Tab-separated table of C-alpha atoms and ligand atoms in Angstrom:
chain	number	residue	atom	x	y	z
A	1	PRO	CA	77.917	60.336	-119.415
A	2	GLN	CA	80.672	61.443	-116.961
A	3	ALA	CA	84.437	61.354	-116.699
A	4	PRO	CA	85.660	60.048	-113.615
A	5	ASN	CA	88.005	62.498	-111.867
A	6	ASN	CA	89.116	61.205	-108.863
A	7	VAL	CA	89.689	57.418	-108.972
A	8	LYS	CA	93.478	56.042	-109.827
A	9	SER	CA	93.875	52.919	-112.310
A	10	ASP	CA	97.052	51.485	-111.895
A	11	TRP	CA	96.495	48.924	-114.502
A	12	THR	CA	94.965	50.935	-117.882
A	13	CYS	CA	98.177	53.714	-117.329
A	14	ASP	CA	100.452	50.574	-116.950
A	15	MET	CA	98.684	49.199	-120.766
A	16	ALA	CA	99.790	53.249	-121.529
A	17	SER	CA	103.303	53.209	-120.915
A	18	SER	CA	103.536	49.393	-121.973
A	19	VAL	CA	102.020	48.281	-124.912
A	20	GLU	CA	103.162	49.496	-128.185
A	21	LYS	CA	101.504	52.149	-129.697
A	22	PHE	CA	97.754	51.107	-131.136
A	23	ARG	CA	99.132	49.743	-135.081
A	24	THR	CA	96.990	49.621	-138.275
A	25	LEU	CA	98.398	48.080	-141.035
A	26	GLU	CA	100.819	51.474	-143.433
A	27	LYS	CA	101.233	51.239	-147.361
A	28	ASN	CA	104.918	50.988	-146.575
A	29	ASP	CA	104.579	48.042	-144.307
A	30	ILE	CA	104.280	46.080	-147.758
A	31	ASP	CA	104.486	46.416	-151.639
A	32	HIS	CA	100.768	44.595	-152.626
A	33	LEU	CA	97.222	45.225	-153.856
A	34	LEU	CA	96.272	45.072	-150.348
A	35	THR	CA	98.449	48.419	-148.977
A	36	LYS	CA	98.106	50.190	-151.852
A	37	ASN	CA	93.903	51.100	-150.895
A	38	ILE	CA	94.620	51.473	-148.174
A	39	PRO	CA	93.227	54.827	-147.663
A	40	ASP	CA	95.556	58.022	-147.347
A	41	VAL	CA	93.514	59.502	-144.579
A	42	PRO	CA	94.624	57.998	-141.009
A	43	LEU	CA	91.705	56.069	-138.794
A	44	PHE	CA	91.789	58.536	-136.768
A	45	ASP	CA	93.147	62.442	-136.772
A	46	ASP	CA	96.385	63.157	-134.017
A	47	ASN	CA	93.628	65.351	-132.612
A	48	GLU	CA	91.211	63.382	-132.378
A	49	VAL	CA	89.534	62.694	-129.359
A	50	PHE	CA	87.022	62.177	-126.925
A	51	SER	CA	84.868	62.785	-123.887
A	52	THR	CA	83.106	60.036	-124.014
A	53	CYS	CA	83.880	56.726	-125.623
A	54	ALA	CA	81.233	53.470	-125.861
A	55	ILE	CA	81.827	49.948	-126.745
A	56	ILE	CA	78.416	48.197	-126.999
A	57	SER	CA	79.657	43.893	-126.586
A	58	ASN	CA	77.293	41.718	-128.961
A	59	ALA	CA	76.294	40.072	-125.734
A	60	ALA	CA	72.936	38.729	-125.119
A	61	THR	CA	72.867	40.126	-122.111
A	62	LEU	CA	72.424	43.420	-123.465
A	63	ARG	CA	68.771	42.930	-124.195
A	64	ASN	CA	65.419	44.466	-122.197
A	65	SER	CA	68.618	46.454	-121.073
A	66	ASN	CA	67.523	50.287	-121.436
A	67	LEU	CA	70.413	50.966	-122.167
A	68	GLY	CA	69.294	53.155	-125.848
A	69	TYR	CA	69.224	56.259	-124.553
A	70	PHE	CA	72.860	56.144	-122.442
A	71	ILE	CA	74.935	54.732	-125.490
A	72	ASP	CA	73.836	57.538	-127.612
A	73	GLN	CA	75.110	59.621	-125.246
A	74	HIS	CA	78.297	59.216	-126.291
A	75	ASP	CA	80.192	61.139	-128.080
A	76	LEU	CA	81.600	57.234	-129.724
A	77	VAL	CA	80.135	54.827	-129.920
A	78	LEU	CA	82.513	51.443	-131.250
A	79	ARG	CA	80.720	48.598	-132.115
A	80	PHE	CA	81.414	44.875	-133.892
A	81	ASN	CA	81.032	42.928	-136.461
A	82	ASN	CA	77.322	42.682	-138.005
A	83	ALA	CA	75.774	43.792	-134.542
A	84	PRO	CA	72.627	45.753	-136.092
A	85	THR	CA	71.136	48.406	-134.140
A	86	LYS	CA	67.416	48.373	-136.214
A	87	GLY	CA	64.779	47.592	-134.028
A	88	TYR	CA	67.216	47.357	-131.167
A	89	GLU	CA	67.195	51.089	-130.394
A	90	LYS	CA	66.251	50.946	-126.855
A	91	ASP	CA	68.374	48.090	-125.520
A	92	VAL	CA	71.241	49.475	-127.501
A	93	GLY	CA	71.202	52.922	-129.261
A	94	SER	CA	71.419	53.492	-132.972
A	95	LYS	CA	74.515	55.948	-132.529
A	96	THR	CA	77.827	53.781	-134.691
A	97	THR	CA	81.109	55.612	-134.611
A	98	ILE	CA	83.476	52.693	-136.187
A	99	ARG	CA	83.174	48.974	-136.438
A	100	ILE	CA	86.540	46.660	-135.780
A	101	LEU	CA	85.053	43.214	-137.829
A	102	ASN	CA	86.970	40.124	-138.065
A	103	SER	CA	87.601	38.834	-140.935
A	104	GLN	CA	85.641	36.019	-141.131
A	105	VAL	CA	82.348	39.128	-141.388
A	106	VAL	CA	85.177	40.982	-144.134
A	107	THR	CA	85.428	37.561	-145.617
A	108	LYS	CA	82.337	35.183	-145.472
A	109	PRO	CA	78.884	35.532	-148.111
A	110	GLN	CA	76.549	35.313	-145.443
A	111	PHE	CA	77.268	38.826	-144.557
A	112	GLN	CA	77.220	40.326	-147.714
A	113	PHE	CA	80.066	43.058	-146.154
A	114	VAL	CA	80.307	44.735	-149.676
A	115	SER	CA	76.467	45.950	-150.052
A	116	SER	CA	75.648	45.620	-146.264
A	117	PRO	CA	74.368	49.177	-145.587
A	118	LEU	CA	75.233	48.406	-142.370
A	119	TYR	CA	78.729	49.179	-142.834
A	120	LYS	CA	78.693	52.681	-144.315
A	121	ARG	CA	79.587	55.635	-143.775
A	122	LEU	CA	81.963	55.145	-141.131
A	123	LYS	CA	84.803	54.326	-139.588
A	124	LEU	CA	86.128	50.544	-140.202
A	125	LEU	CA	88.594	48.348	-138.507
A	126	MET	CA	89.493	45.856	-139.066
A	127	TRP	CA	91.788	42.776	-138.799
A	128	ASP	CA	93.250	38.743	-139.547
A	129	PRO	CA	95.086	36.490	-137.185
A	130	SER	CA	98.210	35.765	-138.404
A	131	ASN	CA	100.711	32.782	-136.450
A	132	TYR	CA	102.238	34.812	-133.381
A	133	THR	CA	105.762	34.606	-135.302
A	134	SER	CA	104.170	34.996	-138.829
A	135	SER	CA	106.082	37.748	-141.014
A	136	ILE	CA	103.541	40.469	-142.748
A	137	ASN	CA	104.674	38.453	-146.580
A	138	GLU	CA	103.812	35.591	-144.030
A	139	TRP	CA	100.333	36.484	-142.779
A	140	ILE	CA	99.394	38.594	-146.372
A	141	ALA	CA	100.338	35.388	-148.253
A	142	SER	CA	98.207	32.687	-146.467
A	143	PRO	CA	95.654	35.024	-144.047
A	144	GLU	CA	93.297	32.645	-142.257
A	145	HIS	CA	90.338	34.467	-144.088
A	146	ASN	CA	91.202	35.016	-147.215
A	147	PHE	CA	89.417	39.156	-147.038
A	148	ILE	CA	91.791	40.421	-149.707
A	149	ASP	CA	89.386	40.526	-152.187
A	150	ASN	CA	86.266	42.355	-150.887
A	151	TYR	CA	88.982	44.453	-149.259
A	152	ILE	CA	89.882	45.817	-152.607
A	153	SER	CA	86.153	45.877	-153.763
A	154	PHE	CA	85.244	47.560	-150.796
A	155	ARG	CA	87.663	50.561	-150.882
A	156	LYS	CA	86.989	50.468	-154.372
A	157	SER	CA	83.530	50.576	-154.463
A	158	ASN	CA	83.468	53.690	-151.414
A	159	PRO	CA	86.979	54.695	-152.076
A	160	ARG	CA	85.655	57.665	-149.172
A	161	SER	CA	85.625	54.954	-146.840
A	162	ASN	CA	87.433	55.861	-143.768
A	163	PHE	CA	88.566	51.568	-143.212
A	164	HIS	CA	91.844	50.597	-141.982
A	165	ILE	CA	92.923	46.511	-141.067
A	166	VAL	CA	95.048	46.615	-137.709
A	167	HIS	CA	99.105	45.284	-138.307
A	168	PRO	CA	98.712	41.586	-137.011
A	169	GLN	CA	102.048	41.780	-134.422
A	170	TYR	CA	99.877	44.023	-132.911
A	171	LEU	CA	97.039	41.673	-131.532
A	172	TRP	CA	100.386	39.209	-130.686
A	173	ARG	CA	101.577	42.499	-128.871
A	174	LEU	CA	98.442	42.503	-127.047
A	175	TRP	CA	98.240	38.751	-126.147
A	176	ASP	CA	101.893	39.245	-125.171
A	177	TYR	CA	100.074	42.084	-122.629
A	178	ILE	CA	97.338	40.149	-121.476
A	179	GLN	CA	99.340	36.705	-120.219
A	180	ASP	CA	101.732	39.694	-118.888
A	181	HIS	CA	98.690	39.947	-116.751
A	182	THR	CA	96.911	36.643	-116.076
A	183	THR	CA	98.516	33.603	-113.994
A	184	ALA	CA	96.984	30.877	-116.080
A	185	HIS	CA	98.188	30.395	-119.177
A	186	ILE	CA	96.821	31.504	-122.184
A	187	ARG	CA	95.010	29.727	-125.354
A	188	ARG	CA	97.649	31.107	-127.880
A	189	ASN	CA	94.880	33.292	-129.989
A	190	PRO	CA	94.470	36.336	-130.504
A	191	PRO	CA	92.262	38.530	-128.078
A	192	SER	CA	88.641	39.135	-128.514
A	193	SER	CA	87.519	42.309	-130.800
A	194	GLY	CA	86.953	43.655	-127.638
A	195	PHE	CA	89.923	44.048	-126.296
A	196	LEU	CA	90.976	45.581	-129.486
A	197	GLY	CA	88.277	47.997	-129.297
A	198	LEU	CA	89.911	48.316	-125.744
A	199	ALA	CA	93.188	48.881	-126.753
A	200	MET	CA	92.024	51.500	-129.541
A	201	LEU	CA	89.723	53.277	-127.231
A	202	LEU	CA	92.185	53.888	-123.761
A	203	PRO	CA	94.716	56.513	-125.972
A	204	ARG	CA	91.960	58.431	-127.709
A	205	CYS	CA	89.109	58.956	-125.098
A	206	THR	CA	88.823	60.586	-121.099
A	207	VAL	CA	86.507	57.683	-119.814
A	208	VAL	CA	85.781	54.107	-121.565
A	209	ASN	CA	82.381	52.795	-120.896
A	210	MET	CA	82.249	49.212	-121.988
A	211	PHE	CA	79.009	47.734	-122.037
A	212	GLU	CA	77.678	43.743	-120.833
A	213	PHE	CA	81.063	42.308	-121.224
A	214	ILE	CA	81.548	41.530	-117.532
A	215	PRO	CA	77.714	39.622	-117.978
A	216	SER	CA	75.033	41.847	-116.011
A	217	GLU	CA	71.882	40.452	-113.939
A	218	ARG	CA	70.632	39.901	-116.738
A	219	MET	CA	72.885	36.675	-118.153
A	220	THR	CA	71.269	34.114	-119.378
A	221	HIS	CA	73.085	31.480	-122.217
A	222	ARG	CA	72.500	32.702	-125.116
A	223	CYS	CA	75.223	33.875	-127.302
A	224	HIS	CA	74.373	38.018	-129.143
A	225	TYR	CA	71.797	40.340	-128.736
A	226	TYR	CA	70.143	39.340	-131.699
A	227	HIS	CA	69.748	36.242	-132.181
A	228	GLU	CA	68.100	33.205	-129.981
A	229	LYS	CA	70.957	30.897	-131.208
A	230	VAL	CA	73.046	29.576	-127.150
A	231	ASP	CA	76.172	29.141	-126.927
A	232	VAL	CA	78.022	29.895	-123.538
A	233	THR	CA	81.380	30.289	-125.039
A	234	CYS	CA	80.234	33.132	-126.122
A	235	THR	CA	80.500	35.132	-123.114
A	236	PHE	CA	83.609	33.181	-121.865
A	237	GLY	CA	85.506	31.899	-124.513
A	238	ILE	CA	87.106	29.306	-125.412
A	239	TRP	CA	88.754	29.750	-128.739
A	240	HIS	CA	89.971	34.196	-127.851
A	241	PRO	CA	90.850	34.284	-124.529
A	242	LEU	CA	88.026	36.401	-123.114
A	243	ALA	CA	87.848	35.718	-119.499
A	244	ALA	CA	91.122	36.894	-119.314
A	245	GLU	CA	90.359	40.230	-120.746
A	246	LYS	CA	87.466	39.978	-118.819
A	247	LEU	CA	88.942	39.851	-115.307
A	248	LEU	CA	91.876	42.876	-116.608
A	249	MET	CA	88.798	45.093	-117.830
A	250	LEU	CA	86.674	44.390	-114.267
A	251	THR	CA	90.589	45.292	-112.343
A	252	ALA	CA	90.590	48.729	-114.451
A	253	ASN	CA	86.519	48.519	-113.588
A	254	THR	CA	85.686	52.410	-111.564
A	255	MET	CA	81.774	52.033	-111.209
A	256	PRO	CA	80.792	50.322	-108.607
A	257	ASP	CA	78.995	46.429	-108.213
A	258	GLN	CA	75.472	48.151	-109.146
A	259	THR	CA	76.022	49.682	-112.302
A	260	VAL	CA	78.308	47.122	-113.733
A	261	PHE	CA	76.694	43.885	-112.177
A	262	HIS	CA	72.506	45.413	-112.617
A	263	THR	CA	72.865	48.678	-115.152
A	264	GLY	CA	75.572	46.006	-117.844
A	265	PHE	CA	78.944	48.373	-117.818
A	266	LEU	CA	81.575	49.182	-116.248
A	267	SER	CA	83.939	52.004	-116.904
A	268	ILE	CA	87.999	52.543	-117.206
A	269	PRO	CA	90.178	55.594	-117.027
A	270	GLY	CA	91.125	56.382	-120.403
A	271	TYR	CA	94.627	57.451	-121.579
A	272	LYS	CA	93.530	60.947	-121.871
A	273	SER	CA	91.912	60.854	-118.261
A	274	PRO	CA	93.835	62.569	-115.354
A	275	ILE	CA	94.754	59.638	-113.436
A	276	CYS	CA	97.178	58.719	-115.876
B	1	LIG	O1	80.668	37.554	-130.311
B	1	LIG	P1	81.076	38.575	-131.292
B	1	LIG	O2	82.578	38.178	-131.424
B	1	LIG	O3	80.851	39.106	-132.658
B	1	LIG	O4	81.441	39.557	-130.352
B	1	LIG	C1	82.254	40.902	-129.980
B	1	LIG	C2	82.628	40.997	-128.904
B	1	LIG	O5	81.832	41.604	-127.654
B	1	LIG	C3	82.068	40.499	-126.517
B	1	LIG	N1	80.764	39.909	-126.607
B	1	LIG	C4	80.051	38.838	-127.598
B	1	LIG	C5	79.344	38.030	-126.859
B	1	LIG	C6	79.460	37.832	-125.864
B	1	LIG	N2	78.230	36.599	-125.291
B	1	LIG	N3	79.781	38.632	-124.353
B	1	LIG	C7	81.025	39.009	-125.009
B	1	LIG	O6	81.272	40.053	-123.631
B	1	LIG	C8	83.493	39.957	-127.147
B	1	LIG	O7	84.340	40.671	-126.546
B	1	LIG	C9	83.747	39.799	-128.372
B	1	LIG	O8	84.366	40.041	-128.652
B	1	LIG	C10	84.913	38.483	-132.291
B	1	LIG	O9	84.903	39.202	-131.628
B	1	LIG	O10	85.452	39.066	-133.465
B	1	LIG	C11	83.838	37.575	-132.523
B	1	LIG	O11	83.154	37.538	-133.433
B	1	LIG	C12	82.581	36.185	-133.263
B	1	LIG	C13	81.890	35.938	-134.642
B	1	LIG	O12	83.070	35.538	-135.869
B	1	LIG	C14	81.155	37.693	-135.407
B	1	LIG	O13	80.045	37.215	-134.244
B	1	LIG	C15	81.053	36.908	-136.425
B	1	LIG	O14	79.459	35.999	-136.241
B	1	LIG	C16	83.285	34.985	-133.008
B	1	LIG	N4	81.877	33.657	-133.604
B	1	LIG	C17	82.506	33.029	-133.836
B	1	LIG	O15	83.178	32.578	-134.866
B	1	LIG	C18	81.290	31.785	-133.651
B	1	LIG	C19	83.544	34.772	-131.872
B	1	LIG	O16	84.455	33.744	-131.857
B	1	LIG	C20	84.407	36.833	-131.494
């Protein structure tokens, strides 16, 4: 993958200056057993920067894409939730640097979060939605999914894991940004894991390549590349402001239509790009 050097993207550079800096929960945010278990090391060191980053959506359109080899060439690869690579290497690659998990995946028994090998030996970042106006105390007292015990168990059984939690108010600052740049009114629910991933990586990457966030010509009504379930809301959104997120991504994209709609990825210059 190549980093672009002669294109302009007002959108990302604008996001760099107008969205609050990416923020995870810190030990001193609240005196609670949860924050005591947060690792001493940050998710990324200040000097941990990457030339090329790949964000792999969970979309069913990745099936038969043959993008696996190209994805694995990136310096950093971000995946989401319980999306597997085993058995799908040809289409999605096998490298994973970091996973973003929503709190359902950390909490619900079906995902076997604490025991599954999928979540070992990589960076992990999880998020759980708060109410727009909730304080940290209110959120921790009543999270959307009660992930706290599993977070602590995971950290205790994997003490060297680099596993952080998004500051819930940061999700709302991202939501504010999406609403401020969208003419339609969007529902007051936090952005999807996909948009969070983009916001987290823009400050660290020269270029961020995003796979099948804009559905390609392999468009299907199925939800995920690893399931047969049909659910078109996975692609266009019903709870998350997914359509608004995707339109913003497309606005910042520097790749030609052929790449976006035929090959299946778009490219967004990060803040480390010379154009910002
Ligand atoms: O489906 P999900 O999303 O895990 O996908 C991760 C990110 O990929 C992008 N995506 C996914 C499917 C698709 N057809 N098109 C896409 O563009 C989206 O950007 C999405 O964020 C989530 O964001 O965490 C989400 O998680 C699922 C679900 O909890 C997990 O997959 C675990 O089973 C949510 N679905 C439900 O709760 C039913 C989804 O709303 C959001």
